[in-house]
Amino acid sequence: MSGLYIDETLILDDLGETTKEGVLRTLATNLHQQGLVSESYIQAVIDRENEYATGLPTKGPSVAIPHTDKEHVLTKTLSVGVLAHPVDFGVMGEREQTTPVELIFMLAMDDEHTQLHMLQRLMNIFQDKDQLEFYKNTKDKTERKKALAEALELSRQGGETT
């Protein structure tokens, strides 16, 4: 996962949005304001989520992993959003089902191989109820960033976690 940029400005806590689009717009706008994605990323990630749902029920808090095409990405990155209240997202692969999402892991990947690799790494986190509870409940963004880097094995792969 070489070159993945993660820092505390990409971890947003207590998001008060009450709709899927509101949550996505807030996270994507933050990525754009940080100079990591183009402005077109904002609408592209919303459109893609409406077409291909990314919600995942887990044994802990439900998660969503919204992402979109690489042409909207300037720097490979990951943003985490912790919702103040669950927001319904469509379940991945299940057209009519929803899940009350509490954690968002928004991807901005610059190639398909990296995106697939990141999704595989995130699935390991999503299968661990304790890790999900940690990301949801820990208020220390530095600790959350460090745990995320370790879970994604960035230190062994040369990724940035500035």
PDB file of C-alpha atoms in Angstrom:
ATOM      1  CA  MET A   1       0.000   0.000   0.000  1.00  0.00           C
ATOM      2  CA  SER A   2       2.910   2.220  -0.762  1.00  0.00           C
ATOM      3  CA  GLY A   3       2.214   5.925  -0.773  1.00  0.00           C
ATOM      4  CA  LEU A   4      -1.144   5.808   1.015  1.00  0.00           C
ATOM      5  CA  TYR A   5      -1.792   9.140   2.726  1.00  0.00           C
ATOM      6  CA  ILE A   6      -3.631   9.079   6.055  1.00  0.00           C
ATOM      7  CA  ASP A   7      -3.693  11.783   8.710  1.00  0.00           C
ATOM      8  CA  GLU A   8      -5.948  13.092  11.457  1.00  0.00           C
ATOM      9  CA  THR A   9      -7.672  15.627   9.172  1.00  0.00           C
ATOM     10  CA  LEU A  10      -9.190  12.669   7.311  1.00  0.00           C
ATOM     11  CA  ILE A  11     -10.860  11.248  10.431  1.00  0.00           C
ATOM     12  CA  LEU A  12     -14.190  12.962  11.045  1.00  0.00           C
ATOM     13  CA  ASP A  13     -16.037  12.282  14.304  1.00  0.00           C
ATOM     14  CA  ASP A  14     -19.648  12.712  15.337  1.00  0.00           C
ATOM     15  CA  LEU A  15     -20.933  13.423  11.835  1.00  0.00           C
ATOM     16  CA  GLY A  16     -24.471  14.673  12.359  1.00  0.00           C
ATOM     17  CA  GLU A  17     -25.758  14.162   8.822  1.00  0.00           C
ATOM     18  CA  THR A  18     -28.960  12.169   8.667  1.00  0.00           C
ATOM     19  CA  THR A  19     -28.829  11.011   5.041  1.00  0.00           C
ATOM     20  CA  LYS A  20     -26.484   8.848   3.043  1.00  0.00           C
ATOM     21  CA  GLU A  21     -25.867  11.667   0.562  1.00  0.00           C
ATOM     22  CA  GLY A  22     -25.128  14.137   3.367  1.00  0.00           C
ATOM     23  CA  VAL A  23     -22.556  11.808   4.910  1.00  0.00           C
ATOM     24  CA  LEU A  24     -20.893  11.119   1.557  1.00  0.00           C
ATOM     25  CA  ARG A  25     -20.841  14.794   0.602  1.00  0.00           C
ATOM     26  CA  THR A  26     -19.226  15.798   3.915  1.00  0.00           C
ATOM     27  CA  LEU A  27     -16.453  13.185   3.705  1.00  0.00           C
ATOM     28  CA  ALA A  28     -15.797  13.750  -0.002  1.00  0.00           C
ATOM     29  CA  THR A  29     -15.766  17.531   0.406  1.00  0.00           C
ATOM     30  CA  ASN A  30     -13.190  17.189   3.168  1.00  0.00           C
ATOM     31  CA  LEU A  31     -10.992  15.093   0.847  1.00  0.00           C
ATOM     32  CA  HIS A  32     -11.340  17.784  -1.821  1.00  0.00           C
ATOM     33  CA  GLN A  33     -10.552  20.602   0.626  1.00  0.00           C
ATOM     34  CA  GLN A  34      -7.405  18.707   1.659  1.00  0.00           C
ATOM     35  CA  GLY A  35      -6.343  18.665  -2.021  1.00  0.00           C
ATOM     36  CA  LEU A  36      -6.474  14.866  -2.287  1.00  0.00           C
ATOM     37  CA  VAL A  37      -9.296  14.469  -4.831  1.00  0.00           C
ATOM     38  CA  SER A  38     -10.736  16.582  -7.611  1.00  0.00           C
ATOM     39  CA  GLU A  39     -14.012  18.419  -7.100  1.00  0.00           C
ATOM     40  CA  SER A  40     -15.668  15.885  -9.444  1.00  0.00           C
ATOM     41  CA  TYR A  41     -14.967  13.167  -6.845  1.00  0.00           C
ATOM     42  CA  ILE A  42     -17.747  14.525  -4.614  1.00  0.00           C
ATOM     43  CA  GLN A  43     -20.621  13.856  -7.022  1.00  0.00           C
ATOM     44  CA  ALA A  44     -18.933  10.765  -8.492  1.00  0.00           C
ATOM     45  CA  VAL A  45     -18.781   8.994  -5.118  1.00  0.00           C
ATOM     46  CA  ILE A  46     -22.441   9.851  -4.426  1.00  0.00           C
ATOM     47  CA  ASP A  47     -23.512   8.627  -7.881  1.00  0.00           C
ATOM     48  CA  ARG A  48     -21.533   5.401  -7.532  1.00  0.00           C
ATOM     49  CA  GLU A  49     -23.014   4.679  -4.089  1.00  0.00           C
ATOM     50  CA  ASN A  50     -26.502   5.120  -5.526  1.00  0.00           C
ATOM     51  CA  GLU A  51     -25.659   2.635  -8.295  1.00  0.00           C
ATOM     52  CA  TYR A  52     -23.531   0.140  -6.311  1.00  0.00           C
ATOM     53  CA  ALA A  53     -24.264   0.058  -2.592  1.00  0.00           C
ATOM     54  CA  THR A  54     -21.303  -0.390  -0.229  1.00  0.00           C
ATOM     55  CA  GLY A  55     -22.989  -0.954   3.140  1.00  0.00           C
ATOM     56  CA  LEU A  56     -21.842  -4.013   5.089  1.00  0.00           C
ATOM     57  CA  PRO A  57     -23.569  -5.447   8.140  1.00  0.00           C
ATOM     58  CA  THR A  58     -20.954  -6.739  10.603  1.00  0.00           C
ATOM     59  CA  LYS A  59     -20.921  -8.351  14.042  1.00  0.00           C
ATOM     60  CA  GLY A  60     -20.156  -4.848  15.348  1.00  0.00           C
ATOM     61  CA  PRO A  61     -21.181  -1.463  13.935  1.00  0.00           C
ATOM     62  CA  SER A  62     -22.243  -1.614  10.280  1.00  0.00           C
ATOM     63  CA  VAL A  63     -19.802  -0.010   7.853  1.00  0.00           C
ATOM     64  CA  ALA A  64     -19.813   1.431   4.350  1.00  0.00           C
ATOM     65  CA  ILE A  65     -16.843   1.642   1.987  1.00  0.00           C
ATOM     66  CA  PRO A  66     -17.779   4.238  -0.630  1.00  0.00           C
ATOM     67  CA  HIS A  67     -15.343   4.832  -3.486  1.00  0.00           C
ATOM     68  CA  THR A  68     -15.312   5.833  -7.137  1.00  0.00           C
ATOM     69  CA  ASP A  69     -13.152   5.844 -10.247  1.00  0.00           C
ATOM     70  CA  LYS A  70      -9.450   6.666 -10.185  1.00  0.00           C
ATOM     71  CA  GLU A  71      -9.684   9.665 -12.528  1.00  0.00           C
ATOM     72  CA  HIS A  72     -11.105  11.699  -9.621  1.00  0.00           C
ATOM     73  CA  VAL A  73      -8.169  10.876  -7.303  1.00  0.00           C
ATOM     74  CA  LEU A  74      -5.113  13.107  -6.916  1.00  0.00           C
ATOM     75  CA  THR A  75      -3.494  11.309  -3.957  1.00  0.00           C
ATOM     76  CA  LYS A  76      -4.168   7.763  -2.791  1.00  0.00           C
ATOM     77  CA  THR A  77      -5.919   8.103   0.559  1.00  0.00           C
ATOM     78  CA  LEU A  78      -8.494   6.801   3.019  1.00  0.00           C
ATOM     79  CA  SER A  79     -10.930   8.820   5.113  1.00  0.00           C
ATOM     80  CA  VAL A  80     -12.839   7.572   8.149  1.00  0.00           C
ATOM     81  CA  GLY A  81     -16.170   8.969   9.263  1.00  0.00           C
ATOM     82  CA  VAL A  82     -17.816   8.160  12.579  1.00  0.00           C
ATOM     83  CA  LEU A  83     -21.520   8.941  12.509  1.00  0.00           C
ATOM     84  CA  ALA A  84     -23.298  10.491  15.492  1.00  0.00           C
ATOM     85  CA  HIS A  85     -26.375   8.392  14.604  1.00  0.00           C
ATOM     86  CA  PRO A  86     -26.724   5.428  12.241  1.00  0.00           C
ATOM     87  CA  VAL A  87     -27.636   6.238   8.631  1.00  0.00           C
ATOM     88  CA  ASP A  88     -29.157   3.633   6.325  1.00  0.00           C
ATOM     89  CA  PHE A  89     -26.969   2.543   3.403  1.00  0.00           C
ATOM     90  CA  GLY A  90     -27.807  -0.087   0.830  1.00  0.00           C
ATOM     91  CA  VAL A  91     -26.189  -3.452   1.475  1.00  0.00           C
ATOM     92  CA  MET A  92     -23.485  -4.433  -0.985  1.00  0.00           C
ATOM     93  CA  GLY A  93     -24.925  -6.880  -3.508  1.00  0.00           C
ATOM     94  CA  GLU A  94     -28.450  -6.710  -2.047  1.00  0.00           C
ATOM     95  CA  ARG A  95     -30.514  -4.236  -4.050  1.00  0.00           C
ATOM     96  CA  GLU A  96     -33.424  -3.913  -1.609  1.00  0.00           C
ATOM     97  CA  GLN A  97     -31.723  -4.278   1.794  1.00  0.00           C
ATOM     98  CA  THR A  98     -30.258  -1.546   3.973  1.00  0.00           C
ATOM     99  CA  THR A  99     -28.043  -1.534   7.044  1.00  0.00           C
ATOM    100  CA  PRO A 100     -27.700   1.173   9.726  1.00  0.00           C
ATOM    101  CA  VAL A 101     -24.125   2.366   9.085  1.00  0.00           C
ATOM    102  CA  GLU A 102     -22.082   3.916  11.903  1.00  0.00           C
ATOM    103  CA  LEU A 103     -18.597   3.880  10.335  1.00  0.00           C
ATOM    104  CA  ILE A 104     -17.553   5.007   6.866  1.00  0.00           C
ATOM    105  CA  PHE A 105     -14.224   4.099   5.279  1.00  0.00           C
ATOM    106  CA  MET A 106     -14.116   6.270   2.142  1.00  0.00           C
ATOM    107  CA  LEU A 107     -11.507   5.208  -0.400  1.00  0.00           C
ATOM    108  CA  ALA A 108      -9.721   7.361  -2.938  1.00  0.00           C
ATOM    109  CA  MET A 109      -7.466   4.949  -4.816  1.00  0.00           C
ATOM    110  CA  ASP A 110      -5.475   5.722  -7.947  1.00  0.00           C
ATOM    111  CA  ASP A 111      -5.564   2.239  -9.500  1.00  0.00           C
ATOM    112  CA  GLU A 112      -7.809  -0.829  -9.432  1.00  0.00           C
ATOM    113  CA  HIS A 113      -5.176  -3.179  -8.003  1.00  0.00           C
ATOM    114  CA  THR A 114      -4.577  -0.865  -5.038  1.00  0.00           C
ATOM    115  CA  GLN A 115      -8.315  -0.499  -4.478  1.00  0.00           C
ATOM    116  CA  LEU A 116      -8.819  -4.262  -4.447  1.00  0.00           C
ATOM    117  CA  HIS A 117      -5.886  -4.719  -2.080  1.00  0.00           C
ATOM    118  CA  MET A 118      -7.264  -2.022   0.249  1.00  0.00           C
ATOM    119  CA  LEU A 119     -10.730  -3.596   0.235  1.00  0.00           C
ATOM    120  CA  GLN A 120      -9.195  -6.937   1.194  1.00  0.00           C
ATOM    121  CA  ARG A 121      -7.287  -5.328   4.086  1.00  0.00           C
ATOM    122  CA  LEU A 122     -10.392  -3.494   5.269  1.00  0.00           C
ATOM    123  CA  MET A 123     -12.388  -6.749   5.266  1.00  0.00           C
ATOM    124  CA  ASN A 124     -10.006  -8.038   7.945  1.00  0.00           C
ATOM    125  CA  ILE A 125     -10.929  -5.034  10.099  1.00  0.00           C
ATOM    126  CA  PHE A 126     -14.644  -5.478   9.394  1.00  0.00           C
ATOM    127  CA  GLN A 127     -14.531  -9.075  10.637  1.00  0.00           C
ATOM    128  CA  ASP A 128     -13.151  -7.961  14.022  1.00  0.00           C
ATOM    129  CA  LYS A 129     -15.895  -6.579  16.279  1.00  0.00           C
ATOM    130  CA  ASP A 130     -13.354  -5.206  18.784  1.00  0.00           C
ATOM    131  CA  GLN A 131     -11.521  -3.224  16.098  1.00  0.00           C
ATOM    132  CA  LEU A 132     -14.778  -1.765  14.803  1.00  0.00           C
ATOM    133  CA  GLU A 133     -15.828  -0.762  18.319  1.00  0.00           C
ATOM    134  CA  PHE A 134     -12.405   0.855  18.792  1.00  0.00           C
ATOM    135  CA  TYR A 135     -12.765   2.947  15.610  1.00  0.00           C
ATOM    136  CA  LYS A 136     -16.296   3.930  16.609  1.00  0.00           C
ATOM    137  CA  ASN A 137     -15.616   4.829  20.247  1.00  0.00           C
ATOM    138  CA  THR A 138     -12.033   6.104  20.449  1.00  0.00           C
ATOM    139  CA  LYS A 139     -11.892   9.891  20.369  1.00  0.00           C
ATOM    140  CA  ASP A 140      -8.106  10.119  19.958  1.00  0.00           C
ATOM    141  CA  LYS A 141      -7.551  10.569  16.228  1.00  0.00           C
ATOM    142  CA  THR A 142      -3.819   9.886  16.510  1.00  0.00           C
ATOM    143  CA  GLU A 143      -4.508   6.518  18.152  1.00  0.00           C
ATOM    144  CA  ARG A 144      -7.131   5.729  15.533  1.00  0.00           C
ATOM    145  CA  LYS A 145      -4.728   6.630  12.713  1.00  0.00           C
ATOM    146  CA  LYS A 146      -1.975   4.492  14.258  1.00  0.00           C
ATOM    147  CA  ALA A 147      -4.324   1.516  14.664  1.00  0.00           C
ATOM    148  CA  LEU A 148      -5.528   1.892  11.087  1.00  0.00           C
ATOM    149  CA  ALA A 149      -1.971   2.011   9.747  1.00  0.00           C
ATOM    150  CA  GLU A 150      -1.104  -1.124  11.717  1.00  0.00           C
ATOM    151  CA  ALA A 151      -4.263  -2.933  10.611  1.00  0.00           C
ATOM    152  CA  LEU A 152      -3.519  -2.084   6.997  1.00  0.00           C
ATOM    153  CA  GLU A 153       0.144  -3.039   7.515  1.00  0.00           C
ATOM    154  CA  LEU A 154       1.342   0.271   6.117  1.00  0.00           C
ATOM    155  CA  SER A 155       4.535   0.361   8.137  1.00  0.00           C
ATOM    156  CA  ARG A 156       5.770  -2.853   6.565  1.00  0.00           C
ATOM    157  CA  GLN A 157       4.802  -1.707   3.078  1.00  0.00           C
ATOM    158  CA  GLY A 158       6.246   1.781   3.062  1.00  0.00           C
ATOM    159  CA  GLY A 159       2.960   3.676   3.229  1.00  0.00           C
ATOM    160  CA  GLU A 160       2.801   7.194   4.568  1.00  0.00           C
ATOM    161  CA  THR A 161       0.847   7.964   7.676  1.00  0.00           C
ATOM    162  CA  THR A 162       1.675  11.599   8.205  1.00  0.00           C
TER     163      THR A 162
END
